[in-house]
Coordinates of C-alpha atoms in Angstrom, one line a residue:
Chain M
M824 CA 2.0 11.1 62.2
E825 CA 0.3 8.4 64.2
D826 CA -3.0 9.4 62.7
F827 CA -1.5 9.0 59.2
W828 CA -0.5 5.4 59.8
V829 CA -3.9 4.6 61.3
F830 CA -5.5 6.0 58.3
A831 CA -3.2 4.2 55.9
L832 CA -3.8 1.0 57.6
W833 CA -7.5 1.6 57.5
A834 CA -7.4 2.4 53.8
L835 CA -5.4 -0.7 53.1
K836 CA -7.9 -2.8 55.1
T837 CA -10.9 -1.4 53.3
W838 CA -9.1 -1.8 49.9
L839 CA -8.4 -5.5 50.6
C840 CA -11.9 -6.1 52.0
L841 CA -13.4 -4.6 48.9
L842 CA -11.1 -6.6 46.8
I843 CA -11.9 -9.8 48.5
G844 CA -15.6 -9.2 48.7
L845 CA -16.2 -7.8 45.3
I846 CA -13.7 -9.8 43.2
M847 CA -12.1 -12.7 45.0
V848 CA -15.3 -14.3 46.3
P849 CA -17.1 -14.1 43.0
A850 CA -14.0 -15.4 41.2
M851 CA -13.9 -18.4 43.6
F852 CA -17.4 -19.5 42.8
G853 CA -17.6 -18.2 39.3
F854 CA -20.4 -15.7 39.5
S855 CA -20.4 -12.1 38.6
L856 CA -21.7 -9.0 40.4
G857 CA -22.1 -7.1 37.1
I858 CA -19.5 -4.5 37.8
S859 CA -17.3 -5.5 34.9
E860 CA -20.3 -5.7 32.7
A861 CA -21.2 -2.2 33.6
Y862 CA -17.7 -1.0 32.9
M863 CA -17.7 -2.8 29.5
N864 CA -21.0 -1.1 28.6
I865 CA -19.6 2.3 29.5
L866 CA -16.4 1.6 27.6
V867 CA -18.2 0.4 24.4
K868 CA -20.4 3.5 24.5
T869 CA -17.4 5.8 25.0
L870 CA -15.4 4.3 22.1
E871 CA -18.4 4.4 19.8
W872 CA -18.8 8.1 20.7
A873 CA -15.1 8.7 20.1
T874 CA -15.2 7.0 16.7
L875 CA -18.2 9.1 15.7
N876 CA -16.4 12.3 16.7
I877 CA -13.2 11.4 15.0
Q878 CA -15.0 10.5 11.8
K879 CA -16.8 13.8 11.9
V880 CA -13.6 15.8 12.2
T881 CA -11.5 13.8 9.7
D882 CA -14.3 13.9 7.1
E883 CA -14.1 17.6 7.2
R884 CA -10.4 17.8 6.9
T885 CA -9.9 15.2 4.1
L886 CA -12.3 13.8 1.7
K887 CA -11.2 10.3 2.3
P888 CA -12.8 8.0 4.9
S889 CA -10.5 6.5 7.4
A890 CA -8.0 4.1 6.0
S891 CA -9.1 0.5 5.6
N892 CA -6.6 -2.3 5.8
G893 CA -4.4 -3.0 2.8
L894 CA -2.1 -0.7 1.0
I895 CA -2.1 -2.4 -2.4
Q896 CA -4.2 -4.8 -4.3
R897 CA -2.1 -7.7 -5.3
E898 CA -2.1 -9.3 -8.8
D899 CA -3.1 -12.9 -8.1
G900 CA -2.4 -14.5 -11.5
S901 CA -0.3 -17.6 -11.6
M902 CA 3.2 -17.5 -13.0
E903 CA 2.1 -19.3 -16.1
K904 CA -0.7 -16.9 -16.8
E905 CA 1.3 -13.8 -16.1
L906 CA 4.3 -14.9 -18.2
E907 CA 2.0 -15.8 -21.1
E908 CA 0.5 -12.4 -21.1
L909 CA 4.0 -10.9 -21.0
R910 CA 5.2 -13.0 -23.9
S911 CA 2.0 -12.6 -26.0
S912 CA 3.5 -9.8 -28.1
R913 CA 6.3 -11.9 -29.5
P914 CA 6.2 -15.1 -31.5
K915 CA 7.3 -18.3 -29.7
P916 CA 10.6 -19.5 -31.1
L917 CA 10.6 -22.9 -32.8
V918 CA 13.9 -24.1 -31.4
G919 CA 15.7 -23.6 -28.1
G920 CA 14.1 -22.3 -24.9
D921 CA 11.4 -19.7 -24.6
F922 CA 12.7 -16.7 -22.8
A923 CA 11.8 -13.0 -23.1
L924 CA 13.6 -10.1 -21.5
S925 CA 10.2 -9.0 -20.1
D926 CA 10.0 -12.2 -18.0
C927 CA 11.7 -10.4 -15.1
F928 CA 8.7 -8.1 -14.9
Y929 CA 6.8 -10.9 -13.2
F930 CA 9.4 -11.4 -10.5
T931 CA 10.0 -7.7 -10.1
R932 CA 6.4 -6.9 -9.4
K933 CA 6.1 -9.8 -7.0
G934 CA 9.2 -8.6 -5.2
I935 CA 8.1 -5.0 -4.9
E936 CA 4.6 -6.0 -3.8
S937 CA 6.2 -8.0 -1.0
I938 CA 8.3 -5.0 0.0
V939 CA 5.2 -2.8 0.3
E940 CA 3.1 -5.4 2.0
D941 CA 3.9 -9.0 2.8
E942 CA 2.0 -11.8 4.5
V943 CA 4.5 -12.7 7.1
T944 CA 6.3 -9.8 8.8
Q945 CA 3.0 -7.9 9.1
R946 CA 1.6 -10.7 11.2
F947 CA 4.3 -10.0 13.8
T948 CA 3.4 -6.4 14.4
S949 CA 0.3 -5.1 16.0
E950 CA -2.8 -5.0 13.9
E951 CA -3.6 -1.7 12.3
L952 CA -6.8 -0.1 13.6
V953 CA -9.4 1.6 11.4
S954 CA -10.1 4.2 14.1
W955 CA -8.3 5.6 17.0
N956 CA -9.3 3.9 20.3
L957 CA -7.9 6.6 22.6
L958 CA -4.8 4.5 23.5
T959 CA -1.4 5.9 22.4
R960 CA 0.1 2.6 21.4
T961 CA -1.8 1.8 18.2
N962 CA -1.1 2.8 14.7
N963 CA -3.0 6.0 15.4
D964 CA -1.0 8.0 17.9
F965 CA -2.5 10.7 20.1
Q966 CA -4.0 13.3 17.9
Y967 CA -5.7 16.5 18.8
I968 CA -9.2 16.3 17.4
S969 CA -11.4 18.2 19.7
L970 CA -11.4 19.5 23.2
K971 CA -14.0 17.0 24.2
L972 CA -12.0 14.1 23.0
T973 CA -8.8 15.3 24.6
L974 CA -10.7 15.5 27.9
V975 CA -12.0 12.0 27.6
Y976 CA -8.5 10.9 26.7
G977 CA -7.2 12.5 29.8
I978 CA -9.9 11.0 32.0
G979 CA -9.0 7.7 30.3
I980 CA -5.4 8.0 31.3
F981 CA -6.4 8.7 34.9
V982 CA -8.8 5.8 35.1
R983 CA -6.4 3.4 33.4
Y984 CA -3.2 4.3 35.3
C985 CA -4.5 5.4 38.7
I986 CA -7.5 3.2 39.3
L987 CA -7.4 0.2 37.0
A988 CA -3.7 -0.5 36.9
P989 CA -3.1 -0.8 40.8
L990 CA -6.2 -2.8 41.1
R991 CA -5.2 -5.2 38.3
I992 CA -1.6 -5.5 39.6
T993 CA -2.9 -6.4 43.0
L994 CA -5.3 -9.0 41.5
A995 CA -2.6 -10.5 39.3
F996 CA -0.3 -10.7 42.3
I997 CA -2.9 -12.4 44.5
G998 CA -3.9 -14.7 41.7
L999 CA -0.4 -15.9 41.0
S1000 CA 0.6 -16.3 44.7
W1001 CA -2.7 -18.1 45.3
L1002 CA -1.8 -20.4 42.4
V1003 CA 1.6 -21.3 44.0
I1004 CA 0.2 -21.7 47.5
G1005 CA -3.0 -23.4 46.5
T1006 CA -1.4 -25.9 44.2
S1007 CA 1.4 -26.7 46.6
A1008 CA -1.1 -27.3 49.4
V1009 CA -3.2 -29.5 47.2
G1010 CA -0.1 -31.4 46.2
L1011 CA 0.4 -32.5 49.8
L1012 CA -2.9 -34.4 49.8
P1013 CA -3.0 -38.1 49.0
N1014 CA -4.2 -39.1 45.5
W1015 CA -7.9 -39.3 46.2
R1016 CA -10.7 -38.2 44.0
M1017 CA -11.0 -35.2 46.2
K1018 CA -7.5 -34.1 45.1
F1019 CA -8.4 -33.9 41.4
W1020 CA -11.5 -32.0 42.3
L1021 CA -9.7 -29.6 44.6
S1022 CA -6.8 -29.1 42.2
E1023 CA -9.2 -28.2 39.4
W1024 CA -11.0 -25.7 41.7
V1025 CA -7.8 -24.0 42.7
H1026 CA -6.6 -23.7 39.1
V1027 CA -9.8 -22.3 37.8
M1028 CA -10.1 -19.9 40.7
C1029 CA -6.6 -18.5 40.2
Y1030 CA -7.2 -18.1 36.5
R1031 CA -10.5 -16.3 37.1
I1032 CA -8.7 -13.9 39.5
C1033 CA -6.0 -13.3 36.9
A1034 CA -8.6 -12.8 34.2
R1035 CA -10.3 -10.2 36.3
G1036 CA -6.8 -8.6 36.7
L1037 CA -7.0 -8.0 33.0
S1038 CA -10.7 -7.0 33.0
A1039 CA -11.2 -9.9 30.6
T1040 CA -14.7 -10.3 29.1
I1041 CA -14.7 -13.7 27.5
R1042 CA -17.5 -15.2 25.5
Y1043 CA -17.4 -18.9 25.0
H1044 CA -19.3 -20.4 22.1
N1045 CA -20.4 -24.0 21.5
R1046 CA -19.5 -25.2 24.9
E1047 CA -20.9 -28.6 24.1
N1048 CA -17.6 -29.1 22.2
K1049 CA -15.4 -28.4 25.2
P1050 CA -12.2 -30.5 25.3
Q1051 CA -12.6 -33.8 27.2
K1052 CA -10.0 -35.8 29.1
G1053 CA -7.6 -37.9 27.0
G1054 CA -7.5 -35.4 24.1
I1055 CA -5.4 -32.6 22.8
C1056 CA -6.8 -29.1 22.6
V1057 CA -5.1 -27.0 19.9
A1058 CA -5.6 -23.2 19.5
N1059 CA -4.2 -20.2 17.7
H1060 CA -1.7 -18.3 19.7
T1061 CA -1.6 -14.6 20.3
S1062 CA 0.0 -14.2 23.7
P1063 CA 0.6 -16.1 27.0
I1064 CA -2.7 -14.7 28.1
D1065 CA -4.4 -17.3 25.8
I1066 CA -3.8 -19.8 28.6
V1067 CA -5.6 -17.7 31.2
I1068 CA -8.5 -17.2 28.7
L1069 CA -8.9 -20.9 28.1
C1070 CA -8.4 -22.0 31.6
N1071 CA -11.2 -19.8 32.8
D1072 CA -13.5 -22.4 31.5
G1073 CA -11.8 -25.6 32.5
C1074 CA -8.4 -27.1 33.3
Y1075 CA -5.8 -28.2 30.9
A1076 CA -2.5 -29.9 31.2
M1077 CA 0.2 -27.7 29.8
V1078 CA 3.1 -28.7 27.7
G1079 CA 6.3 -26.7 27.6
Q1080 CA 9.8 -26.1 28.6
V1081 CA 10.9 -25.7 32.2
H1082 CA 11.7 -22.1 32.8
G1083 CA 13.7 -20.4 35.5
G1084 CA 12.7 -17.5 37.7
L1085 CA 9.1 -16.7 38.5
I1086 CA 7.6 -18.8 35.8
G1087 CA 9.7 -21.7 37.1
V1088 CA 8.3 -21.4 40.6
I1089 CA 4.7 -21.4 39.2
Q1090 CA 5.5 -24.4 37.0
R1091 CA 6.9 -26.4 39.9
A1092 CA 3.9 -25.6 42.1
M1093 CA 1.4 -26.5 39.4
V1094 CA 2.9 -29.9 38.6
R1095 CA 2.5 -30.9 42.2
S1096 CA -1.2 -30.9 42.2
C1097 CA -1.9 -32.3 38.7
P1098 CA 0.2 -33.7 36.0
H1099 CA 1.5 -31.2 33.4
V1100 CA 4.1 -32.1 30.9
W1101 CA 7.2 -30.0 31.4
F1102 CA 10.4 -30.7 29.5
E1103 CA 14.0 -29.8 30.3
R1104 CA 15.6 -27.8 27.5
A1105 CA 17.7 -30.7 26.3
E1106 CA 14.7 -33.1 26.3
M1107 CA 12.8 -30.8 23.9
K1108 CA 15.2 -31.7 21.2
D1109 CA 14.5 -35.4 21.5
R1110 CA 11.4 -35.7 19.4
H1111 CA 10.8 -39.3 20.3
L1112 CA 10.8 -38.6 24.0
V1113 CA 8.4 -35.7 23.5
T1114 CA 6.1 -37.8 21.4
K1115 CA 6.2 -40.7 23.9
R1116 CA 5.4 -38.5 26.9
L1117 CA 2.6 -36.9 25.1
T1118 CA 1.2 -40.2 24.0
D1119 CA 1.4 -41.6 27.5
H1120 CA -0.4 -38.6 28.8
V1121 CA -3.2 -38.8 26.2
N1122 CA -3.7 -42.5 26.7
D1123 CA -4.3 -42.0 30.4
K1124 CA -8.0 -41.2 30.3
E1125 CA -7.9 -39.8 33.8
K1126 CA -5.6 -37.0 32.8
L1127 CA -6.6 -33.5 31.7
P1128 CA -6.7 -32.6 28.0
I1129 CA -3.3 -31.2 26.8
L1130 CA -3.3 -27.6 25.6
I1131 CA -1.0 -27.0 22.7
F1132 CA -0.4 -23.9 20.5
P1133 CA 0.9 -25.6 17.3
E1134 CA 1.9 -22.3 15.7
G1135 CA 4.8 -22.3 18.1
T1136 CA 4.9 -18.5 18.2
C1137 CA 2.6 -15.5 18.9
V1138 CA 0.8 -14.1 15.9
N1139 CA -1.0 -10.8 15.9
N1140 CA -4.5 -12.4 15.9
T1141 CA -5.3 -11.5 12.3
S1142 CA -4.2 -14.8 10.9
V1143 CA -3.3 -18.4 11.6
M1144 CA 0.1 -19.6 10.6
M1145 CA 1.4 -23.1 9.8
F1146 CA 0.7 -25.7 12.5
K1147 CA 3.7 -27.8 13.5
K1148 CA 2.8 -31.4 12.8
G1149 CA 4.1 -32.8 16.1
S1150 CA 0.9 -32.7 18.1
F1151 CA -1.0 -34.3 15.1
E1152 CA 1.2 -37.3 14.8
I1153 CA 0.1 -38.9 18.0
G1154 CA -3.3 -39.8 16.6
A1155 CA -5.2 -38.5 19.6
T1156 CA -8.6 -36.8 19.4
I1157 CA -8.1 -33.1 18.5
Y1158 CA -10.3 -30.4 20.0
P1159 CA -9.8 -27.2 17.9
V1160 CA -10.4 -23.9 19.6
A1161 CA -10.4 -20.5 17.9
I1162 CA -9.6 -17.4 20.0
K1163 CA -10.3 -13.9 18.6
Y1164 CA -9.5 -10.8 20.6
D1165 CA -11.3 -7.5 20.0
P1166 CA -8.4 -5.1 19.0
N1167 CA -10.4 -2.0 19.8
V1168 CA -10.2 -2.2 23.6
G1169 CA -6.6 -3.3 23.8
D1170 CA -3.9 -5.0 21.7
A1171 CA -3.5 -8.5 23.0
F1172 CA -0.6 -9.5 20.8
W1173 CA 2.7 -10.1 22.5
N1174 CA 5.5 -8.9 20.3
S1175 CA 8.2 -10.8 22.2
S1176 CA 11.0 -9.3 20.2
K1177 CA 10.1 -5.9 21.3
H1178 CA 8.6 -6.2 24.8
S1179 CA 9.6 -8.3 27.8
M1180 CA 6.9 -10.4 29.5
L1181 CA 6.6 -7.9 32.4
N1182 CA 6.5 -4.9 30.1
Y1183 CA 3.8 -6.6 28.0
L1184 CA 1.7 -7.4 31.1
L1185 CA 1.9 -3.8 32.3
R1186 CA 0.7 -2.7 28.9
M1187 CA -2.2 -5.1 29.1
M1188 CA -3.1 -3.9 32.5
T1189 CA -3.1 -0.2 31.4
S1190 CA -5.3 -0.9 28.4
W1191 CA -9.0 -0.5 28.4
A1192 CA -9.9 -4.1 28.8
L1193 CA -9.6 -7.5 27.2
V1194 CA -12.5 -8.7 25.1
C1195 CA -12.4 -12.0 23.4
N1196 CA -14.4 -14.7 21.8
V1197 CA -13.6 -18.3 22.2
W1198 CA -15.2 -20.9 19.9
Y1199 CA -15.0 -24.6 20.7
L1200 CA -15.0 -26.5 17.4
P1201 CA -16.3 -30.0 16.9
V1202 CA -13.9 -32.8 17.5
M1203 CA -11.5 -33.7 14.6
H1204 CA -9.8 -37.0 13.9
Q1205 CA -7.1 -37.9 11.4
Q1206 CA -8.8 -39.4 8.4
E1207 CA -7.6 -42.4 6.5
G1208 CA -4.9 -41.7 4.0
E1209 CA -4.2 -38.4 5.5
D1210 CA -0.7 -37.7 6.9
A1211 CA 0.0 -35.5 9.9
V1212 CA 0.8 -32.4 7.8
Q1213 CA -2.5 -32.6 5.9
F1214 CA -4.4 -33.2 9.1
A1215 CA -2.7 -30.2 10.7
N1216 CA -3.6 -28.0 7.8
R1217 CA -7.2 -29.2 7.9
V1218 CA -7.5 -28.3 11.6
K1219 CA -5.8 -24.9 11.0
S1220 CA -8.3 -24.0 8.2
A1221 CA -11.2 -24.9 10.5
I1222 CA -9.9 -22.6 13.2
A1223 CA -9.2 -19.8 10.7
R1224 CA -12.7 -20.0 9.3
R1225 CA -14.3 -20.0 12.7
G1226 CA -12.3 -17.2 14.1
G1227 CA -12.5 -15.0 11.0
L1228 CA -8.7 -15.2 10.6
V1229 CA -6.6 -15.4 7.5
D1230 CA -5.4 -18.9 6.8
L1231 CA -1.6 -18.8 6.0
Q1232 CA 0.8 -21.5 4.9
W1233 CA 3.8 -19.7 6.2
D1234 CA 5.8 -21.0 9.1
G1235 CA 5.6 -18.9 12.2
G1236 CA 9.3 -19.7 12.8
L1237 CA 10.1 -17.1 10.1
K1238 CA 9.7 -14.5 12.8
R1239 CA 13.3 -15.4 13.7
S1240 CA 14.7 -17.3 10.9
Q1241 CA 15.1 -17.3 7.1
P1242 CA 12.8 -19.3 4.9
K1243 CA 14.0 -22.6 3.5
V1244 CA 15.9 -22.5 0.2
W1245 CA 13.4 -25.0 -1.0
F1246 CA 10.7 -22.4 -1.6
K1247 CA 13.1 -20.5 -3.9
E1248 CA 14.0 -23.6 -5.8
E1249 CA 10.4 -24.4 -6.3
Q1250 CA 9.9 -21.1 -8.1
Q1251 CA 13.0 -21.6 -10.1
K1252 CA 11.8 -25.0 -11.1
Q1253 CA 8.4 -23.7 -12.1
Y1254 CA 10.0 -20.9 -14.2
S1255 CA 12.4 -23.3 -15.8
S1256 CA 9.6 -25.5 -17.0
M1257 CA 8.1 -22.5 -18.7
V1258 CA 11.4 -21.8 -20.4
V1259 CA 12.2 -25.2 -21.7
G1260 CA 8.8 -26.8 -21.8
D1261 CA 7.4 -29.4 -19.5
D1262 CA 9.7 -32.2 -20.5
S1263 CA 12.3 -30.6 -18.2
S1264 CA 15.8 -31.2 -19.6
S1265 CA 17.4 -31.1 -16.2
H1266 CA 18.9 -34.5 -16.8
S1267 CA 21.3 -33.2 -19.3
D1268 CA 23.1 -31.3 -16.5
Chain L
M1495 CA 5.7 -1.3 15.2
G1496 CA 5.5 1.9 13.3
S1497 CA 3.1 3.3 15.9
R1498 CA 4.6 6.8 16.0
A1499 CA 5.1 6.8 12.3
S1500 CA 2.9 9.7 11.3
T1501 CA 4.3 12.0 14.0
L1502 CA 8.0 11.6 13.1
L1503 CA 7.5 12.5 9.4
R1504 CA 7.3 16.2 9.1
E1505 CA 4.6 17.8 7.0
E1506 CA 7.1 19.5 4.7
E1507 CA 8.9 16.3 4.1
I1508 CA 5.6 14.7 3.1
E1509 CA 4.9 17.5 0.7
E1510 CA 8.3 17.2 -0.9
I1511 CA 8.0 13.4 -1.3
K1512 CA 4.5 14.0 -2.7
K1513 CA 5.9 16.3 -5.3
E1514 CA 8.8 14.1 -6.3
T1515 CA 7.0 10.7 -6.3
G1516 CA 3.3 11.5 -6.9
F1517 CA 2.2 9.4 -4.0
S1518 CA -0.8 10.7 -2.0
H1519 CA -0.5 12.0 1.6
S1520 CA -2.1 8.9 3.1
Q1521 CA 0.0 6.5 0.9
I1522 CA 3.2 8.3 2.1
T1523 CA 2.3 8.0 5.8
R1524 CA 1.3 4.4 5.5
L1525 CA 4.5 3.5 3.5
Y1526 CA 6.4 5.3 6.2
S1527 CA 4.9 3.1 8.8
R1528 CA 5.9 0.1 6.7
F1529 CA 9.4 1.5 6.3
T1530 CA 9.8 1.9 10.1
S1531 CA 8.5 -1.6 10.7
L1532 CA 11.1 -3.0 8.3
D1533 CA 13.8 -0.8 10.0
K1534 CA 14.9 -3.3 12.7
G1535 CA 18.0 -1.2 13.5
E1536 CA 15.7 1.8 14.2
N1537 CA 18.1 4.3 12.6
G1538 CA 15.9 5.7 9.9
T1539 CA 17.5 3.7 7.1
L1540 CA 17.1 0.2 5.7
S1541 CA 20.0 -2.1 5.0
R1542 CA 20.1 -5.1 2.7
E1543 CA 19.4 -7.4 5.6
D1544 CA 16.3 -5.5 6.5
F1545 CA 14.9 -6.3 3.1
Q1546 CA 16.1 -9.9 3.2
R1547 CA 14.1 -10.4 6.3
I1548 CA 10.9 -10.3 4.2
P1549 CA 10.4 -14.0 3.6
E1550 CA 8.5 -13.6 0.3
L1551 CA 11.3 -11.4 -1.0
A1552 CA 14.0 -13.8 0.2
I1553 CA 12.5 -16.6 -1.8
N1554 CA 12.1 -14.4 -4.9
P1555 CA 14.6 -15.7 -7.6
L1556 CA 15.4 -12.1 -8.4
G1557 CA 15.1 -10.9 -4.8
D1558 CA 18.8 -9.8 -4.5
R1559 CA 18.6 -7.8 -7.7
I1560 CA 15.4 -6.1 -6.6
I1561 CA 16.9 -5.2 -3.3
N1562 CA 20.0 -3.9 -5.1
A1563 CA 17.8 -1.5 -7.0
F1564 CA 17.1 0.4 -3.8
F1565 CA 20.8 1.2 -3.2
P1566 CA 22.7 3.7 -5.1
E1567 CA 26.1 2.5 -6.2
G1568 CA 28.5 2.0 -3.3
E1569 CA 26.0 2.6 -0.6
D1570 CA 24.5 0.1 1.8
Q1571 CA 21.8 2.1 3.5
V1572 CA 18.7 3.7 2.0
N1573 CA 16.6 6.4 3.7
F1574 CA 12.9 6.9 3.4
R1575 CA 13.3 9.4 0.5
G1576 CA 15.3 6.9 -1.5
F1577 CA 12.9 4.1 -0.6
M1578 CA 10.0 6.1 -1.9
R1579 CA 11.8 7.1 -5.0
T1580 CA 12.4 3.5 -6.0
L1581 CA 8.8 2.5 -5.1
A1582 CA 7.5 5.4 -7.2
H1583 CA 8.6 3.5 -10.4
F1584 CA 5.7 1.1 -9.7
R1585 CA 2.9 3.6 -9.5
P1586 CA 0.4 3.1 -12.2
I1587 CA 0.4 5.8 -14.9
E1588 CA -2.7 7.9 -14.4
D1589 CA -4.5 9.6 -17.3
N1590 CA -3.7 13.1 -16.3
E1591 CA 0.0 12.2 -16.1
K1592 CA 0.1 10.9 -19.6
S1593 CA -1.0 14.2 -21.1
K1594 CA 1.5 16.3 -19.1
N1595 CA 4.3 17.8 -21.0
A1596 CA 7.0 15.2 -20.6
A1597 CA 9.7 17.8 -21.3
V1598 CA 9.3 19.5 -17.9
S1599 CA 10.6 16.6 -15.9
E1600 CA 9.8 13.0 -16.5
P1601 CA 7.8 11.3 -13.7
L1602 CA 9.5 8.4 -12.0
N1603 CA 6.7 6.1 -13.1
S1604 CA 6.9 6.8 -16.8
R1605 CA 7.3 4.0 -19.3
T1606 CA 10.9 4.8 -19.9
N1607 CA 11.7 4.8 -16.2
K1608 CA 9.9 1.5 -15.6
L1609 CA 12.0 0.0 -18.4
M1610 CA 15.1 1.5 -17.0
F1611 CA 14.4 -0.3 -13.7
A1612 CA 14.1 -3.6 -15.5
F1613 CA 17.2 -2.9 -17.6
Q1614 CA 19.2 -2.3 -14.5
L1615 CA 18.2 -5.6 -13.1
Y1616 CA 20.2 -7.2 -15.9
D1617 CA 23.0 -4.6 -16.0
L1618 CA 25.0 -6.0 -13.1
D1619 CA 28.0 -3.8 -13.5
R1620 CA 26.0 -0.6 -14.3
D1621 CA 27.9 0.1 -17.5
D1622 CA 24.6 0.7 -19.4
K1623 CA 25.0 -2.4 -21.4
I1624 CA 23.7 -6.0 -20.9
S1625 CA 26.5 -8.3 -21.9
R1626 CA 26.1 -12.0 -22.6
D1627 CA 27.7 -12.8 -19.3
E1628 CA 25.4 -10.6 -17.3
L1629 CA 22.4 -12.0 -19.1
L1630 CA 23.6 -15.5 -18.3
Q1631 CA 24.0 -14.7 -14.6
V1632 CA 20.5 -13.3 -14.3
L1633 CA 19.1 -16.2 -16.2
R1634 CA 20.8 -18.5 -13.8
M1635 CA 19.2 -16.7 -10.8
M1636 CA 15.8 -17.2 -12.4
V1637 CA 16.1 -20.9 -13.4
G1638 CA 18.3 -22.2 -10.6
V1639 CA 19.9 -25.6 -11.3
N1640 CA 17.2 -26.8 -13.6
I1641 CA 18.7 -25.9 -17.0
S1642 CA 22.1 -26.9 -18.3
D1643 CA 24.8 -24.3 -19.1
E1644 CA 24.7 -25.2 -22.7
Q1645 CA 21.0 -24.7 -23.1
L1646 CA 21.1 -21.4 -21.1
G1647 CA 24.0 -20.2 -23.2
S1648 CA 22.0 -20.7 -26.4
I1649 CA 19.0 -18.9 -24.9
A1650 CA 21.3 -16.0 -24.0
D1651 CA 22.9 -16.0 -27.5
R1652 CA 19.5 -15.9 -29.1
T1653 CA 18.2 -13.2 -26.9
I1654 CA 21.1 -10.9 -27.6
Q1655 CA 21.0 -11.6 -31.3
E1656 CA 17.3 -10.6 -31.4
A1657 CA 18.0 -7.4 -29.6
D1658 CA 21.4 -6.4 -30.8
T1659 CA 21.2 -4.0 -33.7
N1660 CA 24.7 -2.4 -33.8
G1661 CA 26.5 -5.7 -33.6
D1662 CA 28.5 -5.2 -30.3
N1663 CA 27.2 -8.4 -28.9
S1664 CA 25.4 -6.7 -26.0
I1665 CA 22.1 -4.9 -25.4
S1666 CA 22.0 -1.2 -24.9
F1667 CA 19.1 0.6 -23.2
N1668 CA 17.8 1.8 -26.6
E1669 CA 17.9 -1.8 -27.9
F1670 CA 16.2 -2.9 -24.8
I1671 CA 13.3 -0.4 -25.3
K1672 CA 13.0 -1.5 -28.9
V1673 CA 12.7 -5.2 -28.1
L1674 CA 10.0 -4.6 -25.5
E1675 CA 8.1 -2.0 -27.4
K1676 CA 5.0 -4.1 -27.8
V1677 CA 4.9 -5.2 -24.1
D1678 CA 2.4 -3.6 -21.9
V1679 CA 5.1 -2.2 -19.6
E1680 CA 2.7 0.4 -18.1
Q1681 CA 0.5 -2.3 -16.6
K1682 CA 3.0 -5.1 -16.0
M1683 CA 5.4 -2.9 -14.1
S1684 CA 2.8 -1.3 -11.9
I1685 CA 1.3 -2.1 -8.6
R1686 CA -2.2 -1.1 -7.7
F1687 CA -1.8 1.2 -4.7
L1688 CA -5.0 1.9 -2.9
H1689 CA -6.3 5.2 -1.6

């Protein structure tokens, strides 16, 4: 018995030494020993090999190649054009409104198309993959293809759950506790230059440890455009991990609501060492107060750039949804950033209506890895004669183009609420003008 | 998420649906995954609320009527079979289907069935007739508040007059077919399904 405990202690010690030597120290100073690169290389090779094998087998079984995205091809004609085509077979009446029983075909087809496939709800479920990536949580569930593949799948489970997961959980734990301890300690220092420097170092180090806890491989592009102090950094939002990804390359001031529990502890610790903008729940509703505190922060050139996700909700990383105008009203310099994850090695999207935060993190830690690209886009300013909404749209389009994402007008808030009646009324108005002609006789009502 | 979609749908079921609706194997499994992702209650059926949660459908002026078409009278749940049967009306008509003997059993996506679908959008009380009142109600859904009662009334009157051949002041299905005989129903009531 005694021997067992000695051995356990020894194992734990070695484990921690290895952890500190191989991961913590490199993370502190931001260099890499090449272990994760080697792992990524093996992973990429394995997945390529698996894809090839799957294709070989499925090609034999069915004639069709693996399914591409999209279930239907939409008819994109405008209402005017479509209705004209529908009415072409009958003469236009001379008096009274123009209506044909076939007009409903247009709305019917639109409606059915949206039932089969729509632009909004699909953005809130995981992206469909073209080929199975040997994880059981994608659109392609476990499937028996060949003995070889099943073996690799089995080894994958072992590696992911028995080796990677404990390692990653330890790392995340260390990273987060370090964040709390480190920032609290730095918070005790007087406000010297040294403090800013130390605070930044502690932050970045913790995020680097956390990123390793997710086996994140992040490629930053156009670093010359990195957000500077006194500006606002806006990015598309896929999951809370976005923050870890961005903070690996520099510090940001966060904006958000004060939470309770574990997140609350971290928030309180962080705000001690450098100024973040946390709001109480009641304060969030007061738009003026929010705007004022953001403006104050931005005007202080000593303070870190603010990081904001203007979509206001997590989207599955295939598209960018409407940007809320709030952050664009302040008139600050905007630093757009596009983040694109590689869906083949792990699904980064946080489906918050389905998984709790902890559940999500565990899923991430048992995935293969996290690979993502971050593009820093050139600075953008509000142009003359452009209102906040137009400016927000312009920034959104730029991010969508750079990240290869679909640019959508829809509000991400639709995840939880119904669309505004206004949209329906717009369509009715448009249709009415086709019925009675453009001089809209609505006044007579 | 629809991740386990393909496994929960049995092969025999797919075969039956294939026979009934004409959808291909891969279309059925993909539509099943769509079905499960719409099914927020996760009970294998869709309710009207599940449909209304699709924003594009919620803002469609005829959205409620279209949703209604999925539910047989008196029911408020639709299972995957029923869901597919309704969608099948919108499959394009393929060349080999045209030549088939229609007497055997008419495919769901035939011209007549497509027209029937449209007819039922107007026929609110399902009595196989479109009355002036029903037409007015559907017209109101499409135009909103933008057209006066008076003007809408005259549009309804004229439409019924044009279609009504037996003088009962309403439109029967046969009269409906006749009015729309020159319209390219096959194309306009079809959706291009891929694969």
